[in-house]
XYZ file of C-alpha atoms in Angstrom:
721
model
C 49.845 84.187 133.439
C 49.265 80.368 133.534
C 49.334 79.899 129.657
C 52.550 81.904 129.684
C 54.110 79.983 132.353
C 53.343 76.583 130.876
C 54.722 77.848 127.461
C 57.982 78.890 128.994
C 58.114 75.629 131.206
C 57.896 73.758 127.683
C 60.797 75.793 126.187
C 62.917 74.690 129.311
C 62.114 71.029 128.618
C 62.977 71.327 124.923
C 66.387 72.961 126.331
C 67.006 70.172 128.838
C 66.612 67.536 126.091
C 68.762 69.208 124.000
C 71.379 70.002 126.625
C 71.162 65.832 127.256
C 71.692 65.245 123.643
C 74.659 67.495 123.471
C 76.142 65.866 126.793
C 75.673 62.482 125.028
C 77.850 63.729 122.061
C 80.174 65.077 124.664
C 80.621 61.622 126.386
C 80.761 59.759 123.001
C 83.493 62.030 121.649
C 85.552 61.506 124.662
C 85.117 57.776 124.560
C 85.877 57.363 120.797
C 89.107 55.351 120.541
C 88.539 54.762 116.817
C 89.223 58.374 115.863
C 92.669 60.171 115.728
C 93.536 62.144 118.927
C 93.191 65.381 116.997
C 89.508 64.489 115.364
C 88.587 63.349 118.894
C 89.906 66.577 120.276
C 87.923 68.707 117.699
C 84.639 66.614 118.649
C 85.048 67.377 122.430
C 85.607 71.014 121.974
C 82.635 71.432 119.668
C 80.295 69.436 122.147
C 81.644 71.586 125.049
C 81.032 74.746 123.337
C 77.677 73.803 122.362
C 76.843 73.030 126.071
C 78.137 76.224 127.217
C 75.677 78.124 124.928
C 72.862 76.207 126.161
C 73.761 76.395 129.945
C 73.951 80.161 129.675
C 70.249 80.316 128.475
C 69.007 79.061 132.108
C 69.039 82.685 133.127
C 65.888 84.153 131.365
C 65.589 81.838 128.565
C 62.616 83.701 127.202
C 62.089 87.374 127.944
C 59.260 88.630 125.461
C 56.688 87.997 123.250
C 55.430 89.746 120.079
C 51.657 89.788 118.882
C 51.205 90.904 115.423
C 48.351 92.721 113.642
C 47.293 89.794 112.140
C 46.947 87.558 115.184
C 50.262 85.785 114.982
C 52.809 85.831 117.845
C 56.309 84.769 118.537
C 58.475 84.510 121.601
C 61.889 86.324 122.021
C 64.865 84.757 123.827
C 68.502 84.136 124.315
C 68.613 81.482 121.684
C 66.486 79.895 119.090
C 64.348 76.725 119.653
C 62.494 74.855 116.706
C 59.797 72.403 116.835
C 61.249 69.392 115.083
C 57.788 67.700 115.089
C 56.095 70.593 113.361
C 58.316 71.294 110.306
C 60.751 73.066 112.444
C 58.541 75.862 113.454
C 60.261 78.652 115.693
C 58.981 78.051 119.394
C 61.612 80.942 120.281
C 63.319 83.291 118.364
C 66.892 84.098 119.022
C 67.180 87.756 119.850
C 69.593 88.395 117.133
C 67.309 86.998 114.292
C 65.746 89.518 111.911
C 62.377 88.619 113.051
C 63.102 89.814 116.641
C 64.165 93.174 115.767
C 60.549 94.679 116.205
C 60.774 93.567 119.860
C 63.465 96.379 120.309
C 62.622 99.033 117.900
C 58.813 99.093 117.649
C 57.120 102.436 118.839
C 53.636 103.793 119.096
C 54.305 106.102 116.088
C 55.924 103.070 114.208
C 54.493 99.890 115.423
C 56.096 97.645 112.690
C 53.026 95.582 112.378
C 53.293 94.844 116.329
C 50.128 94.949 118.068
C 51.495 94.314 121.623
C 54.756 93.800 122.953
C 55.059 91.803 126.306
C 58.187 91.878 128.363
C 58.520 89.005 130.877
C 60.155 89.251 134.309
C 61.703 86.147 135.525
C 63.581 84.876 138.392
C 65.825 82.004 137.373
C 63.261 79.708 135.354
C 60.087 81.215 136.953
C 57.837 83.793 135.354
C 57.094 86.172 138.115
C 55.432 88.887 135.988
C 54.886 90.560 132.578
C 54.291 94.067 131.242
C 52.337 94.685 128.329
C 52.446 97.587 125.818
C 49.732 98.055 123.212
C 51.210 99.710 119.910
C 49.495 101.311 117.054
C 46.724 103.053 118.996
C 46.169 106.756 117.778
C 48.336 109.448 119.475
C 50.654 106.428 120.396
C 49.006 105.742 123.921
C 49.333 102.133 124.833
C 48.400 99.949 128.099
C 51.672 99.354 130.531
C 54.810 101.348 130.963
C 56.934 100.695 128.095
C 60.117 101.552 130.405
C 59.044 99.326 133.280
C 61.732 96.604 132.174
C 64.165 99.169 131.402
C 63.781 101.059 134.483
C 63.824 97.949 136.712
C 67.160 96.987 135.173
C 68.895 100.147 135.514
C 67.739 100.564 139.009
C 68.517 97.135 140.119
C 71.769 96.851 142.527
C 75.060 96.417 140.806
C 76.753 93.063 141.032
C 80.525 92.231 140.526
C 80.422 92.548 136.770
C 78.695 93.914 133.797
C 75.411 92.622 132.847
C 74.039 91.875 129.397
C 71.219 94.141 128.382
C 69.552 91.562 125.924
C 66.244 91.742 127.424
C 66.102 95.683 127.455
C 67.958 96.873 124.558
C 66.625 100.265 123.202
C 65.983 101.227 119.682
C 69.073 103.459 119.358
C 71.134 100.582 120.889
C 69.654 97.939 118.421
C 70.603 99.917 115.480
C 74.113 100.107 116.195
C 74.195 96.396 117.270
C 72.614 95.317 113.990
C 74.535 97.908 111.618
C 75.496 96.159 108.617
C 78.827 97.908 108.095
C 81.865 95.742 107.042
C 84.601 98.250 108.287
C 84.979 100.324 111.493
C 82.086 101.163 113.587
C 82.651 104.244 115.899
C 80.239 104.220 119.021
C 80.572 107.559 120.849
C 78.527 108.360 123.911
C 79.133 109.885 127.518
C 79.076 108.116 130.662
C 76.254 105.559 131.261
C 75.149 105.521 127.696
C 75.913 101.643 127.401
C 78.336 102.104 124.639
C 80.471 99.318 126.126
C 77.741 96.809 126.588
C 76.389 97.630 122.951
C 79.774 96.984 121.383
C 79.809 93.562 122.977
C 76.272 92.578 122.001
C 77.397 93.591 118.422
C 80.189 91.142 118.735
C 77.559 88.608 119.567
C 75.290 89.549 116.859
C 78.221 89.520 114.268
C 79.127 85.930 115.553
C 75.550 84.987 114.899
C 75.305 86.274 111.481
C 78.910 85.789 110.240
C 79.864 82.609 112.586
C 81.564 80.775 109.862
C 83.751 83.699 108.979
C 84.607 85.143 112.449
C 84.706 82.178 114.908
C 87.847 80.379 113.518
C 89.960 83.296 114.228
C 87.934 84.822 117.333
C 87.612 88.248 118.633
C 89.872 90.701 120.447
C 88.560 93.083 122.924
C 91.030 95.626 124.192
C 89.855 97.540 127.285
C 91.639 100.340 129.409
C 92.806 98.338 132.368
C 92.686 94.665 133.736
C 89.855 95.684 136.187
C 87.593 96.673 133.089
C 88.402 92.980 131.635
C 87.242 91.480 134.670
C 84.103 93.644 134.713
C 83.006 92.984 131.121
C 84.215 89.099 130.866
C 80.840 87.741 131.392
C 78.684 89.511 129.076
C 79.814 87.447 125.971
C 79.826 84.201 127.722
C 76.389 85.001 129.072
C 75.433 85.398 125.446
C 77.018 82.032 124.450
C 80.067 83.248 122.977
C 83.575 82.413 124.311
C 86.121 82.633 121.432
C 86.957 86.041 122.773
C 90.433 87.444 124.070
C 90.165 90.177 126.670
C 93.371 92.526 126.879
C 94.505 95.780 127.502
C 96.948 97.649 125.308
C 99.541 96.872 127.890
C 99.070 93.146 127.173
C 99.143 93.142 123.322
C 102.586 91.712 123.041
C 102.340 88.036 124.411
C 104.373 87.608 127.781
C 103.767 90.994 128.988
C 101.143 92.513 130.903
C 102.105 96.013 131.779
C 100.183 98.655 133.472
C 102.803 101.222 134.594
C 102.356 104.561 132.604
C 105.009 107.243 131.512
C 104.437 110.891 132.230
C 102.240 112.438 129.798
C 105.221 114.148 128.074
C 107.047 110.934 127.560
C 103.606 108.880 126.505
C 103.004 111.498 123.972
C 106.454 111.355 122.492
C 106.316 107.446 122.414
C 102.805 107.295 121.114
C 103.534 109.513 118.219
C 104.209 108.019 114.689
C 107.642 109.960 115.040
C 108.800 107.136 117.239
C 108.856 105.013 113.990
C 111.956 107.044 112.880
C 113.582 106.522 116.483
C 113.134 102.853 116.349
C 114.515 102.623 112.864
C 117.293 104.507 113.840
C 118.202 102.631 116.971
C 118.227 99.397 114.752
C 120.689 101.017 112.239
C 122.738 102.221 115.200
C 123.487 98.388 116.273
C 124.769 97.819 112.737
C 128.279 99.106 113.460
C 131.362 99.532 111.517
C 134.742 98.562 113.598
C 136.609 101.339 115.285
C 139.843 99.221 114.677
C 140.470 96.254 112.621
C 139.343 92.955 114.209
C 141.805 90.123 113.972
C 140.768 86.931 112.502
C 142.934 83.847 112.154
C 141.673 81.189 109.274
C 143.552 78.259 108.175
C 146.965 79.607 109.802
C 146.384 82.719 108.084
C 146.048 86.178 109.781
C 143.313 88.103 108.594
C 141.322 91.359 109.665
C 137.893 92.736 109.427
C 138.438 96.034 108.410
C 135.895 99.244 108.215
C 135.932 98.887 104.529
C 134.852 95.080 104.475
C 132.261 95.656 107.091
C 130.855 98.714 105.224
C 130.542 96.524 102.287
C 128.601 93.765 104.137
C 126.356 96.645 105.900
C 125.492 98.117 102.616
C 124.541 94.580 101.141
C 122.718 93.756 103.929
C 120.707 96.824 104.333
C 119.997 96.663 100.622
C 118.560 93.236 100.936
C 115.093 94.785 102.681
C 115.283 92.096 105.179
C 114.716 92.698 108.765
C 117.710 93.264 111.185
C 118.098 89.726 112.488
C 117.713 88.159 108.852
C 119.730 90.540 107.145
C 122.518 89.617 109.727
C 123.064 86.413 107.435
C 123.801 88.608 104.438
C 126.149 90.594 106.455
C 127.748 87.410 107.527
C 127.948 85.932 104.052
C 129.574 89.000 102.421
C 132.230 89.466 105.400
C 132.831 85.491 105.083
C 133.217 85.857 101.550
C 135.726 88.625 101.822
C 138.030 86.778 104.641
C 138.003 83.344 102.840
C 138.918 85.073 99.370
C 142.002 86.884 101.045
C 142.716 83.503 102.787
C 142.636 81.376 99.625
C 144.839 83.920 97.653
C 147.457 83.506 100.551
C 147.115 79.909 100.996
C 147.060 79.117 97.461
C 150.029 81.508 96.545
C 152.040 79.747 93.874
C 149.986 76.711 93.298
C 146.308 77.704 93.128
C 144.807 80.054 90.565
C 141.281 81.054 89.941
C 141.054 79.136 86.784
C 141.251 75.842 89.036
C 137.474 76.716 89.934
C 136.873 73.409 91.626
C 139.851 73.396 93.920
C 139.158 77.315 94.894
C 135.607 76.507 95.886
C 136.522 73.301 97.606
C 139.232 75.237 99.653
C 136.740 77.777 100.401
C 134.070 75.365 101.761
C 136.643 74.280 104.289
C 137.381 77.705 105.384
C 133.682 78.538 105.607
C 133.080 75.522 107.954
C 136.150 76.668 109.995
C 134.949 80.163 110.012
C 131.411 79.145 111.168
C 132.846 77.835 114.589
C 135.587 80.587 114.804
C 135.018 82.380 118.193
C 136.708 85.464 117.162
C 134.625 85.557 113.993
C 131.326 85.048 115.788
C 132.258 87.747 118.380
C 133.092 90.056 115.654
C 129.535 89.398 114.133
C 127.926 89.967 117.398
C 129.911 93.323 117.891
C 129.101 94.555 114.440
C 125.697 92.938 113.647
C 124.243 91.546 116.741
C 120.997 89.207 116.786
C 118.599 91.215 118.927
C 115.244 90.843 120.763
C 112.875 93.728 120.703
C 113.396 93.422 124.669
C 117.019 93.637 124.266
C 117.043 96.570 121.918
C 114.639 98.821 123.546
C 115.932 98.345 126.972
C 119.325 99.308 125.928
C 118.076 102.269 123.873
C 115.986 103.378 126.912
C 118.819 103.285 129.378
C 121.715 105.076 127.403
C 121.667 108.727 126.645
C 124.210 108.260 124.130
C 122.137 105.656 122.184
C 118.983 107.937 122.558
C 121.011 110.708 120.874
C 122.134 108.531 118.128
C 118.565 107.642 117.328
C 117.414 111.053 117.355
C 115.095 110.551 120.510
C 113.787 113.130 122.975
C 116.178 112.964 126.175
C 112.984 112.581 127.964
C 112.823 108.994 126.803
C 115.632 107.959 129.218
C 115.392 106.105 132.404
C 117.624 104.236 134.458
C 115.922 100.826 134.139
C 115.374 100.268 130.309
C 113.409 97.320 131.064
C 110.808 98.666 133.773
C 108.206 98.562 130.749
C 105.555 100.934 130.756
C 102.158 100.682 128.521
C 103.638 102.943 126.047
C 106.705 100.763 125.367
C 104.414 97.819 124.313
C 103.610 99.171 120.790
C 107.382 100.074 120.513
C 108.187 96.433 121.384
C 105.644 95.237 118.832
C 107.013 97.231 116.157
C 110.547 96.036 116.750
C 109.240 92.376 116.170
C 108.886 93.485 112.542
C 111.816 95.752 112.345
C 114.227 92.856 113.919
C 112.589 89.950 112.292
C 113.197 86.260 113.375
C 116.525 85.151 114.376
C 117.461 82.274 111.828
C 120.202 80.838 113.887
C 118.269 80.559 116.802
C 115.113 79.157 114.968
C 117.615 76.546 113.175
C 118.791 75.354 116.517
C 115.236 75.160 118.094
C 114.147 73.116 115.012
C 117.351 70.578 115.598
C 116.397 70.333 119.159
C 112.566 69.610 118.605
C 113.743 67.083 115.751
C 116.017 65.272 118.118
C 113.300 65.090 120.936
C 110.815 63.842 118.267
C 113.305 60.941 117.348
C 113.735 60.123 120.969
C 109.757 60.025 121.388
C 109.548 57.842 118.299
C 112.415 55.332 119.293
C 110.781 55.282 123.156
C 107.267 54.310 121.286
C 109.143 51.495 118.928
C 110.494 50.105 122.260
C 107.049 49.932 124.076
C 105.814 48.256 121.045
C 108.366 45.606 121.020
C 107.809 44.837 124.829
C 104.209 44.555 124.311
C 104.150 42.463 121.127
C 103.585 38.945 122.500
C 104.782 35.622 121.075
C 101.669 33.997 119.543
C 103.261 30.445 120.032
C 103.813 30.693 123.746
C 99.872 31.683 124.321
C 96.498 30.071 124.106
C 94.752 31.538 121.117
C 91.678 31.983 123.008
C 93.458 34.201 125.657
C 95.555 35.908 123.196
C 95.235 39.521 122.798
C 98.017 41.118 121.112
C 99.186 44.447 121.707
C 98.903 45.697 118.188
C 95.335 44.339 118.094
C 94.489 47.131 120.650
C 96.718 49.985 119.300
C 98.703 50.506 116.056
C 102.222 51.512 116.424
C 101.652 54.735 114.606
C 98.751 55.258 116.797
C 100.981 54.805 119.951
C 103.761 57.094 118.415
C 101.059 59.573 117.632
C 100.487 59.873 121.402
C 103.946 61.244 121.991
C 103.489 63.875 119.424
C 102.783 67.281 121.154
C 99.133 68.745 120.260
C 98.031 72.068 120.890
C 94.860 71.259 122.876
C 94.492 75.107 124.105
C 91.094 76.925 123.527
C 91.063 79.315 120.678
C 91.209 82.219 122.852
C 94.403 80.762 124.629
C 96.120 80.113 121.418
C 95.251 83.568 119.979
C 96.521 85.319 123.186
C 99.870 83.594 122.919
C 100.594 84.145 119.459
C 101.725 87.515 118.493
C 101.117 86.874 114.731
C 97.486 85.675 115.349
C 95.054 87.863 113.334
C 91.372 88.416 114.370
C 88.318 88.788 112.461
C 87.010 91.454 114.471
C 88.441 93.691 117.219
C 86.335 95.865 119.853
C 88.372 98.699 121.153
C 87.008 100.493 124.464
C 88.044 103.846 125.729
C 89.576 104.322 122.368
C 89.973 108.034 122.819
C 93.025 106.977 124.973
C 94.958 104.904 122.278
C 98.071 106.570 120.716
C 98.991 106.467 117.114
C 101.406 103.842 117.806
C 98.814 101.670 119.445
C 96.573 101.740 116.436
C 99.306 100.367 114.421
C 99.503 97.362 116.602
C 95.744 96.927 116.499
C 95.784 97.271 112.505
C 98.112 94.687 112.284
C 96.148 92.151 114.454
C 93.017 92.654 112.048
C 93.985 92.846 108.562
C 90.354 93.017 107.426
C 89.929 96.257 109.445
C 86.682 95.023 111.102
C 86.521 97.253 114.254
C 84.006 98.331 116.836
C 85.345 101.460 118.189
C 83.943 102.645 121.534
C 84.985 105.888 123.237
C 84.260 109.421 124.162
C 86.433 112.177 123.289
C 85.326 114.316 126.273
C 86.871 111.769 128.493
C 90.146 111.422 127.004
C 93.081 111.743 129.581
C 96.016 110.644 127.665
C 98.107 113.379 126.004
C 98.826 110.678 123.226
C 95.289 110.087 122.703
C 92.792 110.832 119.815
C 91.536 114.359 119.290
C 89.307 113.463 116.413
C 88.371 110.023 115.072
C 88.943 111.103 111.498
C 92.693 111.579 112.499
C 93.072 108.125 114.035
C 91.038 106.168 111.256
C 91.545 108.090 107.958
C 95.214 106.563 107.572
C 93.921 103.178 107.915
C 90.220 103.017 106.418
C 89.574 106.089 104.468
C 85.730 106.266 103.661
C 85.365 102.981 105.491
C 84.247 104.079 108.822
C 80.903 104.838 110.033
C 80.022 107.083 113.225
C 77.245 106.374 115.466
C 76.507 108.277 118.843
C 74.380 107.326 121.860
C 72.678 110.117 123.592
C 70.792 108.614 126.503
C 72.548 107.983 129.792
C 70.998 104.489 131.462
C 73.318 104.481 134.247
C 73.745 107.821 136.037
C 70.839 109.334 137.633
C 69.877 112.988 136.483
C 70.946 114.423 140.036
C 74.471 113.175 139.538
C 74.604 113.946 135.945
C 73.828 117.550 136.655
C 76.839 117.649 138.595
C 79.260 115.990 136.133
C 77.510 118.109 133.494
C 78.845 121.390 135.160
C 82.266 120.042 135.020
C 81.640 119.036 131.396
C 80.819 122.479 130.436
C 84.307 123.531 131.575
C 86.058 120.518 130.328
C 84.427 120.548 126.858
C 82.139 123.185 126.130
C 81.083 121.949 122.968
C 79.981 118.745 124.117
C 76.473 118.067 125.299
C 76.211 115.927 128.272
C 74.024 112.699 127.664
C 70.248 112.690 129.013
C 69.736 110.718 132.003
C 66.650 108.158 131.459
C 65.828 108.507 135.177
C 66.169 110.296 138.628
C 66.991 108.334 141.797
C 65.571 111.015 144.152
C 68.892 111.027 145.924
C 70.707 114.213 145.814
C 74.550 114.105 145.878
C 76.282 115.812 148.811
C 79.475 117.317 149.594
C 81.340 117.610 153.022
C 84.481 119.272 154.014
C 87.108 117.494 156.247
C 90.477 117.726 157.846
C 93.434 115.505 157.609
C 92.220 113.955 160.809
C 88.558 113.546 159.886
C 89.326 111.922 156.448
C 89.984 108.376 157.677
C 86.886 108.173 159.842
C 84.601 109.748 156.994
C 85.682 107.179 154.592
C 85.050 104.362 157.158
C 81.571 105.842 157.837
C 80.884 105.687 153.976
C 82.236 102.251 153.902
C 80.072 100.798 157.039
C 76.882 102.517 155.747
C 77.226 100.954 152.294
C 78.080 97.409 153.662
C 74.701 97.468 155.045
C 73.112 98.060 151.703
C 72.882 95.846 148.610
C 75.036 96.486 145.635
C 78.757 97.863 145.154
C 80.582 100.855 146.468
C 83.899 102.589 145.692
C 86.040 105.306 147.077
C 87.831 107.448 144.262
C 90.716 109.667 144.931
C 94.443 110.482 144.580
C 96.867 107.635 144.973
C 97.836 108.583 148.650
C 94.307 108.519 149.920
C 94.087 105.213 151.870
C 91.495 102.733 150.487
C 91.131 105.008 147.339
C 90.995 103.758 143.800
C 92.722 106.010 141.412
C 90.171 107.417 138.602
C 91.975 105.679 136.041
C 91.122 102.304 137.129
C 87.261 102.725 137.378
C 87.232 103.754 133.532
C 84.468 101.683 132.339
C 82.954 100.547 135.665
C 80.058 101.251 137.408
C 78.925 101.227 141.110
C 75.840 101.814 143.359
C 77.479 104.257 145.228
C 80.693 106.558 144.950
C 83.072 108.542 147.381
C 85.041 111.069 145.514
C 87.808 112.322 147.735
C 89.704 115.399 147.188
C 88.263 116.490 143.775
C 90.635 119.547 143.771
C 93.965 117.610 143.883
C 92.455 114.982 141.034
C 91.842 118.136 138.895
C 95.291 119.439 139.337
C 96.722 116.081 138.403
C 98.230 115.851 135.092
C 95.092 114.303 133.474
C 92.456 116.094 136.077
C 89.466 117.372 134.304
C 88.910 114.060 132.448
C 89.688 111.926 135.584
C 87.561 114.087 137.684
C 84.757 113.767 135.082
C 85.199 109.780 135.183
C 85.002 109.887 138.970
C 81.884 111.798 139.206
C 79.908 109.400 136.563
C 80.486 106.035 137.935
C 77.692 105.945 140.401
C 74.359 104.608 139.668
C 72.474 105.741 142.653
C 74.464 107.621 145.297
C 77.238 110.106 145.092
C 79.259 111.891 147.892
C 82.154 114.114 147.957
C 84.816 114.542 150.871
C 87.274 117.568 150.249
C 90.044 118.867 152.418
C 90.717 122.028 149.985
C 87.828 124.129 148.675
C 85.640 122.555 146.059
C 86.561 123.448 142.414
C 84.578 125.931 140.881
C 82.727 123.494 138.598
C 81.348 121.722 141.696
C 80.638 124.756 143.823
C 76.892 124.060 142.977
C 77.046 120.757 144.772
C 77.861 122.542 147.982
C 75.350 125.145 147.319
C 72.584 122.534 146.599
C 73.393 120.594 149.805
C 73.617 123.894 152.152
C 70.219 124.927 150.447
C 68.743 121.388 151.207
């Protein structure tokens, strides 16, 4: 033990030395006045990122050792450390390195040249114990308990967020983490199989092996709800990775963070690809013909925009293939040409002919300039071909039965407040960004404003230089320090230019057109066809890790098979892997959930729990009056224990969390209230299954109605005990 402690202590000395060196680089970058602000910012950020990667290693820097059959040994840890004094001999192997793989996959039957695997148990920087497993013996027997580290981890009380499993990755998990597949990898597994944390470790592995390709564009992680994002956001930083954007499907459009849900019927309608036809028709419906002629006065000539002129403009604009807002320019040009043509013929009657081409076009230019500022003409444009934002169009559509009917939408789409966004609206808004396109007029106005602001800043910078420029003749040469000796004029002006100093994750999250090199989708069975269109736009390379469990699908718009979801985008480019071992839920609780699963999805096999807790789940009938007191008793009892707890129930149960908000989360103790009412809800069986499989230690059930048939064994088991 003392030798191992000494070796690990030396690793920490080297870690601290590297941290000090990076700290010096950081301070030097901050103080570097010779570089441009942008170059200095890049250097500062690079040093800060490296410092963060070193900082996370403080918690369990080294967690294992491998002894080979030839007598060599190597240490495995969170990052790699080389001996610079000994031809860069590896002192610590990064867990993602190929040489570290046997630590996770070697078995007695297949030792992979490993004689002994040693797993360290640390508290902070201090080694407190280790477990040895001797491999390669006849019949696969070995010293020590191969599952000791794993069972210690899964039995440990839960904290406030998900933890990494870097020290206890299992063979079936490691195979998925290191899978060399360039397309879409689907990881399916029941509750507690670790599919989410495996996906996050896969991201860390991909960043290690393909960092140059992935890092500059970042990784997008999409989860089922904001709470889930808070739960998992420590895992990748704990592995030294920070260029990651966490969001939900309700946050895929910058500026929105939507959690409200439509009814299952409406969610299914909006989530179907048939919604594309509705949106296209809704856009076309805003490209109108006048019901009556619209009067325009141009050059003292009375003109009108009639249905024929507008129809010609509409036909040409649509034929251009441009998005709606950009095609508005084509419509404007056609209508303006028709109006000026008529005006020229009237104004020039008797003195101007088409043969006088120069005079004709000069007059047209004057009339077009007048028309560009004509209020009646601009109002007519807005009436016949308005510039629209996605929010404007969709809100007006959803709140108008007439517009919905014109677009061919089901009347169920209607709601009184069109802008009361739901999760199902987000992919529609994203689709409309492409259907509508940019507004050239608004963009030109923004560009002119930016140019004016930049000119003002440059003038201010020049004024500052004039004030600071000192007269050489009036000062002692020994005391003279000229302003332009300290700072060049262009350098000062450069300081007045806006620079994007945000981290990559911040910039990516705010940019709808940002594309990622890899995307992780958790609870992917809940995503609609329209959701997948959004995500495929975000990752043109189609590099995804898709995590889900079809048996837990609660959304009517969600996936019924992975092939149906993925084949339209990556035919033949997706790989399927499944996880079969439940590392979270003890066998006693999984037996209860499995009975429900047998009714919910009889063709699905429940994952096998790796452990038993020795604590039997319980059920207890209560009255309306008893319920608050029973919930309080549970809360008081759990407050005296280490770990986390939650009450899960229907929305009207005081203090209860809806099942949907606990997806992907885990707690030491769970109290499920009114399971029959959960089961009777629109997404009932899947939500009750989620509720029953969140606990890692203890499960209780309070019910005012009779227990559902699938849970009858719970009550019988209790009374029998």
